[in-house]
mmCIF file of C-alpha atoms in Angstrom:
data_model
loop_
_atom_site.group_PDB
_atom_site.id
_atom_site.type_symbol
_atom_site.label_atom_id
_atom_site.label_comp_id
_atom_site.label_asym_id
_atom_site.label_seq_id
_atom_site.Cartn_x
_atom_site.Cartn_y
_atom_site.Cartn_z
ATOM 1 C CA UNK A 30 0.008 0.012 -0.004
ATOM 2 C CA UNK A 31 1.157 3.579 -0.568
ATOM 3 C CA UNK A 32 2.534 5.711 2.264
ATOM 4 C CA UNK A 33 -0.339 8.206 1.788
ATOM 5 C CA UNK A 34 -2.975 5.611 2.723
ATOM 6 C CA UNK A 35 -0.902 4.679 5.754
ATOM 7 C CA UNK A 36 -0.930 8.291 6.933
ATOM 8 C CA UNK A 37 -4.686 8.563 6.537
ATOM 9 C CA UNK A 38 -5.447 5.431 8.521
ATOM 10 C CA UNK A 39 -5.536 5.270 12.294
ATOM 11 C CA UNK A 40 -2.425 3.767 13.907
ATOM 12 C CA UNK A 41 -2.689 0.109 14.800
ATOM 13 C CA UNK A 42 -3.989 -0.701 18.248
ATOM 14 C CA UNK A 43 -1.234 -0.818 20.798
ATOM 15 C CA UNK A 44 -1.012 -3.603 23.335
ATOM 16 C CA UNK A 45 -1.652 -2.895 27.006
ATOM 17 C CA UNK A 46 1.330 -1.193 28.591
ATOM 18 C CA UNK A 47 2.629 0.137 25.252
ATOM 19 C CA UNK A 48 3.441 3.810 24.923
ATOM 20 C CA UNK A 49 0.347 5.901 24.171
ATOM 21 C CA UNK A 50 0.288 7.744 20.845
ATOM 22 C CA UNK A 51 -0.482 11.429 20.441
ATOM 23 C CA UNK A 52 -0.208 14.263 17.917
ATOM 24 C CA UNK A 53 2.053 17.261 18.108
ATOM 25 C CA UNK A 54 0.565 20.766 17.968
ATOM 26 C CA UNK A 55 0.984 22.111 14.454
ATOM 27 C CA UNK A 56 -2.319 21.834 12.584
ATOM 28 C CA UNK A 57 -5.264 24.287 12.928
ATOM 29 C CA UNK A 58 -7.398 21.821 14.947
ATOM 30 C CA UNK A 59 -5.835 22.495 18.342
ATOM 31 C CA UNK A 60 -6.137 26.267 17.971
ATOM 32 C CA UNK A 61 -9.808 25.990 17.010
ATOM 33 C CA UNK A 62 -10.600 23.777 20.020
ATOM 34 C CA UNK A 63 -8.661 26.041 22.362
ATOM 35 C CA UNK A 64 -10.611 29.084 21.158
ATOM 36 C CA UNK A 65 -13.930 27.287 21.704
ATOM 37 C CA UNK A 66 -12.851 26.138 25.183
ATOM 38 C CA UNK A 67 -11.962 29.695 26.205
ATOM 39 C CA UNK A 68 -15.223 31.097 24.827
ATOM 40 C CA UNK A 69 -17.253 28.428 26.620
ATOM 41 C CA UNK A 70 -15.555 29.082 29.946
ATOM 42 C CA UNK A 71 -15.883 32.892 29.716
ATOM 43 C CA UNK A 72 -19.588 32.646 28.839
ATOM 44 C CA UNK A 73 -20.111 30.057 31.603
ATOM 45 C CA UNK A 74 -18.578 32.419 34.134
ATOM 46 C CA UNK A 75 -21.068 35.113 33.192
ATOM 47 C CA UNK A 76 -24.029 32.739 33.219
ATOM 48 C CA UNK A 77 -22.979 31.178 36.544
ATOM 49 C CA UNK A 78 -23.673 34.458 38.368
ATOM 50 C CA UNK A 79 -27.414 33.819 37.927
ATOM 51 C CA UNK A 80 -29.183 31.244 40.079
ATOM 52 C CA UNK A 81 -31.608 29.057 38.134
ATOM 53 C CA UNK A 82 -34.474 26.943 39.534
ATOM 54 C CA UNK A 83 -35.856 24.192 37.284
ATOM 55 C CA UNK A 84 -38.566 22.528 39.346
ATOM 56 C CA UNK A 85 -36.779 20.810 42.258
ATOM 57 C CA UNK A 86 -33.324 21.379 40.695
ATOM 58 C CA UNK A 87 -31.131 24.322 41.714
ATOM 59 C CA UNK A 88 -28.371 25.259 39.272
ATOM 60 C CA UNK A 89 -26.908 28.339 37.569
ATOM 61 C CA UNK A 90 -27.173 30.058 34.210
ATOM 62 C CA UNK A 91 -24.005 28.444 32.835
ATOM 63 C CA UNK A 92 -25.198 24.875 33.331
ATOM 64 C CA UNK A 93 -25.829 24.178 29.631
ATOM 65 C CA UNK A 94 -22.417 25.480 28.525
ATOM 66 C CA UNK A 95 -19.915 24.114 31.010
ATOM 67 C CA UNK A 96 -20.001 20.412 29.983
ATOM 68 C CA UNK A 97 -18.779 21.457 26.528
ATOM 69 C CA UNK A 98 -15.497 22.632 28.043
ATOM 70 C CA UNK A 99 -14.910 19.177 29.488
ATOM 71 C CA UNK A 100 -15.767 17.488 26.221
ATOM 72 C CA UNK A 101 -13.193 19.687 24.472
ATOM 73 C CA UNK A 102 -10.740 18.849 27.244
ATOM 74 C CA UNK A 103 -11.300 15.144 26.591
ATOM 75 C CA UNK A 104 -10.632 15.580 22.872
ATOM 76 C CA UNK A 105 -7.437 17.586 23.459
ATOM 77 C CA UNK A 106 -6.145 15.129 26.098
ATOM 78 C CA UNK A 107 -6.842 12.080 23.934
ATOM 79 C CA UNK A 108 -5.323 13.500 20.746
ATOM 80 C CA UNK A 109 -2.466 15.683 22.040
ATOM 81 C CA UNK A 110 -1.643 14.333 25.518
ATOM 82 C CA UNK A 111 -1.437 15.645 29.054
ATOM 83 C CA UNK A 112 1.215 18.370 28.553
ATOM 84 C CA UNK A 113 -0.717 20.043 25.747
ATOM 85 C CA UNK A 114 -3.999 19.709 27.647
ATOM 86 C CA UNK A 115 -2.397 21.378 30.677
ATOM 87 C CA UNK A 116 -1.257 24.294 28.482
ATOM 88 C CA UNK A 117 -4.813 24.603 27.117
ATOM 89 C CA UNK A 118 -6.203 24.748 30.679
ATOM 90 C CA UNK A 119 -3.806 27.490 31.778
ATOM 91 C CA UNK A 120 -4.340 29.475 28.547
ATOM 92 C CA UNK A 121 -8.097 29.267 28.969
ATOM 93 C CA UNK A 122 -7.870 30.528 32.530
ATOM 94 C CA UNK A 123 -5.532 33.363 31.556
ATOM 95 C CA UNK A 124 -8.113 34.538 29.037
ATOM 96 C CA UNK A 125 -10.873 34.190 31.593
ATOM 97 C CA UNK A 126 -8.935 36.335 34.081
ATOM 98 C CA UNK A 127 -8.325 38.918 31.355
ATOM 99 C CA UNK A 128 -12.088 39.033 30.627
ATOM 100 C CA UNK A 129 -12.809 39.528 34.314
ATOM 101 C CA UNK A 130 -10.339 42.439 34.504
ATOM 102 C CA UNK A 131 -12.054 43.990 31.482
ATOM 103 C CA UNK A 132 -15.428 43.713 33.232
ATOM 104 C CA UNK A 133 -13.993 45.472 36.295
ATOM 105 C CA UNK A 134 -12.612 48.335 34.188
ATOM 106 C CA UNK A 135 -15.894 48.680 32.269
ATOM 107 C CA UNK A 136 -17.850 48.938 35.519
ATOM 108 C CA UNK A 137 -15.362 51.362 37.072
ATOM 109 C CA UNK A 138 -15.374 53.781 34.088
ATOM 110 C CA UNK A 139 -17.528 56.907 34.708
ATOM 111 C CA UNK A 140 -20.797 56.818 32.796
ATOM 112 C CA UNK A 141 -23.620 59.234 32.009
ATOM 113 C CA UNK A 142 -25.312 60.590 35.133
ATOM 114 C CA UNK A 143 -28.822 60.612 33.683
ATOM 115 C CA UNK A 144 -31.523 58.017 34.470
ATOM 116 C CA UNK A 145 -30.620 55.868 31.457
ATOM 117 C CA UNK A 146 -26.932 55.881 32.355
ATOM 118 C CA UNK A 147 -27.684 54.948 35.960
ATOM 119 C CA UNK A 148 -29.902 52.039 34.897
ATOM 120 C CA UNK A 149 -27.231 50.759 32.494
ATOM 121 C CA UNK A 150 -24.590 50.999 35.224
ATOM 122 C CA UNK A 151 -26.812 49.080 37.635
ATOM 123 C CA UNK A 152 -27.422 46.389 35.006
ATOM 124 C CA UNK A 153 -23.725 45.994 34.319
ATOM 125 C CA UNK A 154 -22.893 45.785 38.019
ATOM 126 C CA UNK A 155 -25.638 43.225 38.546
ATOM 127 C CA UNK A 156 -24.643 41.051 35.606
ATOM 128 C CA UNK A 157 -20.837 41.362 35.637
ATOM 129 C CA UNK A 158 -20.094 42.471 39.193
ATOM 130 C CA UNK A 159 -20.106 38.982 40.792
ATOM 131 C CA UNK A 160 -18.019 37.489 37.966
ATOM 132 C CA UNK A 161 -14.562 37.888 39.653
ATOM 133 C CA UNK A 162 -15.669 35.510 42.413
ATOM 134 C CA UNK A 163 -17.071 33.147 39.804
ATOM 135 C CA UNK A 164 -13.746 33.307 37.960
ATOM 136 C CA UNK A 165 -11.938 32.437 41.196
ATOM 137 C CA UNK A 166 -14.240 29.429 41.586
ATOM 138 C CA UNK A 167 -13.532 28.410 38.014
ATOM 139 C CA UNK A 168 -9.777 28.904 38.398
ATOM 140 C CA UNK A 169 -9.599 26.487 41.309
ATOM 141 C CA UNK A 170 -12.350 24.089 40.226
ATOM 142 C CA UNK A 171 -11.641 23.837 36.506
ATOM 143 C CA UNK A 172 -7.887 23.675 37.063
ATOM 144 C CA UNK A 173 -8.265 20.798 39.536
ATOM 145 C CA UNK A 174 -11.069 19.019 37.678
ATOM 146 C CA UNK A 175 -9.627 19.313 34.198
ATOM 147 C CA UNK A 176 -6.150 18.317 35.370
ATOM 148 C CA UNK A 177 -7.536 15.190 37.056
ATOM 149 C CA UNK A 178 -9.719 14.472 34.035
ATOM 150 C CA UNK A 179 -6.810 14.765 31.603
ATOM 151 C CA UNK A 180 -4.348 12.865 33.809
ATOM 152 C CA UNK A 181 -6.684 9.900 34.298
ATOM 153 C CA UNK A 182 -7.585 9.765 30.594
ATOM 154 C CA UNK A 183 -3.936 9.769 29.502
ATOM 155 C CA UNK A 184 -2.960 7.193 32.167
ATOM 156 C CA UNK A 185 -5.760 4.892 31.005
ATOM 157 C CA UNK A 186 -4.654 5.345 27.414
ATOM 158 C CA UNK A 187 -1.095 4.379 28.354
ATOM 159 C CA UNK A 188 -2.476 1.000 29.447
ATOM 160 C CA UNK A 189 -4.979 0.346 26.674
ATOM 161 C CA UNK A 190 -3.542 2.164 23.670
ATOM 162 C CA UNK A 191 -6.243 2.944 21.123
ATOM 163 C CA UNK A 192 -8.677 0.515 22.781
ATOM 164 C CA UNK A 193 -11.371 1.422 25.331
ATOM 165 C CA UNK A 194 -11.873 5.038 24.233
ATOM 166 C CA UNK A 195 -15.386 5.178 25.698
ATOM 167 C CA UNK A 196 -14.205 3.777 29.046
ATOM 168 C CA UNK A 197 -11.502 6.366 29.528
ATOM 169 C CA UNK A 198 -13.755 9.250 28.468
ATOM 170 C CA UNK A 199 -16.407 8.204 30.955
ATOM 171 C CA UNK A 200 -14.063 7.201 33.784
ATOM 172 C CA UNK A 201 -12.019 10.389 33.653
ATOM 173 C CA UNK A 202 -15.192 12.504 33.394
ATOM 174 C CA UNK A 203 -16.687 11.154 36.613
ATOM 175 C CA UNK A 204 -13.595 11.973 38.651
ATOM 176 C CA UNK A 205 -12.945 15.347 37.028
ATOM 177 C CA UNK A 206 -16.549 16.549 37.169
ATOM 178 C CA UNK A 207 -16.964 15.595 40.834
ATOM 179 C CA UNK A 208 -13.869 17.524 41.946
ATOM 180 C CA UNK A 209 -14.771 20.447 39.693
ATOM 181 C CA UNK A 210 -18.398 20.654 40.853
ATOM 182 C CA UNK A 211 -17.580 20.400 44.571
ATOM 183 C CA UNK A 212 -14.928 23.142 44.471
ATOM 184 C CA UNK A 213 -16.894 25.438 42.195
ATOM 185 C CA UNK A 214 -20.159 25.181 44.098
ATOM 186 C CA UNK A 215 -18.409 25.730 47.437
ATOM 187 C CA UNK A 216 -17.066 29.094 46.257
ATOM 188 C CA UNK A 217 -19.861 30.222 43.921
ATOM 189 C CA UNK A 218 -22.894 29.319 46.045
ATOM 190 C CA UNK A 219 -22.977 32.613 47.949
ATOM 191 C CA UNK A 220 -22.727 34.633 44.716
ATOM 192 C CA UNK A 221 -25.938 33.213 43.277
ATOM 193 C CA UNK A 222 -27.823 33.435 46.594
ATOM 194 C CA UNK A 223 -27.474 29.920 48.089
ATOM 195 C CA UNK A 224 -27.193 30.211 51.873
ATOM 196 C CA UNK A 225 -28.617 27.031 53.444
ATOM 197 C CA UNK A 226 -26.964 23.576 53.487
ATOM 198 C CA UNK A 227 -29.890 21.691 51.894
ATOM 199 C CA UNK A 228 -29.960 23.956 48.865
ATOM 200 C CA UNK A 229 -26.156 23.736 48.618
ATOM 201 C CA UNK A 230 -26.274 19.921 48.546
ATOM 202 C CA UNK A 231 -28.962 20.151 45.860
ATOM 203 C CA UNK A 232 -26.725 22.523 43.889
ATOM 204 C CA UNK A 233 -23.703 20.195 44.092
ATOM 205 C CA UNK A 234 -25.556 16.937 43.371
ATOM 206 C CA UNK A 235 -27.680 18.373 40.571
ATOM 207 C CA UNK A 236 -24.642 19.990 38.948
ATOM 208 C CA UNK A 237 -22.526 16.853 39.153
ATOM 209 C CA UNK A 238 -25.243 14.504 37.900
ATOM 210 C CA UNK A 239 -26.295 16.826 35.089
ATOM 211 C CA UNK A 240 -22.784 17.531 33.773
ATOM 212 C CA UNK A 241 -21.775 13.857 34.012
ATOM 213 C CA UNK A 242 -24.941 12.698 32.248
ATOM 214 C CA UNK A 243 -24.416 15.235 29.455
ATOM 215 C CA UNK A 244 -20.880 13.966 28.929
ATOM 216 C CA UNK A 245 -22.062 10.353 28.964
ATOM 217 C CA UNK A 246 -24.845 11.055 26.473
ATOM 218 C CA UNK A 247 -22.407 12.861 24.180
ATOM 219 C CA UNK A 248 -19.695 10.175 24.414
ATOM 220 C CA UNK A 249 -20.570 8.862 20.913
ATOM 221 C CA UNK A 250 -20.209 12.377 19.499
ATOM 222 C CA UNK A 251 -16.968 12.957 21.449
ATOM 223 C CA UNK A 252 -15.568 9.652 20.166
ATOM 224 C CA UNK A 253 -16.495 10.502 16.568
ATOM 225 C CA UNK A 254 -14.783 13.906 16.859
ATOM 226 C CA UNK A 255 -11.666 12.277 18.340
ATOM 227 C CA UNK A 256 -11.459 9.681 15.556
ATOM 228 C CA UNK A 257 -12.087 12.366 12.915
ATOM 229 C CA UNK A 258 -9.236 14.541 14.218
ATOM 230 C CA UNK A 259 -6.883 11.560 14.619
ATOM 231 C CA UNK A 260 -7.358 10.645 10.971
ATOM 232 C CA UNK A 261 -6.601 14.193 9.858
ATOM 233 C CA UNK A 262 -3.743 15.090 12.191
ATOM 234 C CA UNK A 263 -0.608 14.469 10.109
ATOM 235 C CA UNK A 264 1.526 13.903 13.213
ATOM 236 C CA UNK A 265 -0.818 11.590 15.128
ATOM 237 C CA UNK A 266 1.151 8.644 16.452
ATOM 238 C CA UNK A 267 4.485 10.465 16.269
ATOM 239 C CA UNK A 268 4.422 12.280 19.623
ATOM 240 C CA UNK A 269 4.688 10.956 23.157
ATOM 241 C CA UNK A 270 2.573 12.047 26.118
#
């Protein structure tokens, strides 16, 4: 067979214990995923400042966005390895901190002193004012959760090679999402108005179950994206973790 067809095909399955295969950063795919991850986290931080009640479930306004960041983290970890995933996490947080500083400057700038200007100022303070504390929650929670998620996924891949993709996506997600949710909710609860222990437990459990279920439901999509990128990454199989 020609060398071109060999490049397009996925690498052969490695035996348990064999070195895991990854791609080096050089194609546009990593940059696109990093941009989406940063956008998702920044928007989630804004949405998380609003408490949301859906029947018996207590959550926040960023609940529908945040699982996407973990799915992107799974793809980056699986294709590029732990070191690249760690860089993506820190880059995402740096951009989130920058966004928070911009919000602070926007709020602090003097505005019009008429009724319209005062109402706009109050709206900005209400929507963006709590965000720095939400960013702090994200910094600690997402850093810990994503690091654990990526580390477990890569360690499992080192044992199974290209096998058991679904198992490592799901296993790493459970651990990462639990740590992430517990840390985030502990810091962010007071911002969105949660003050009693029962509501806090509801917030943690509902958030963890929801985010984990979303990741589980989307595992087939995540796996398809991973396989699609692996086939199109010219360097996949050439880099170590």
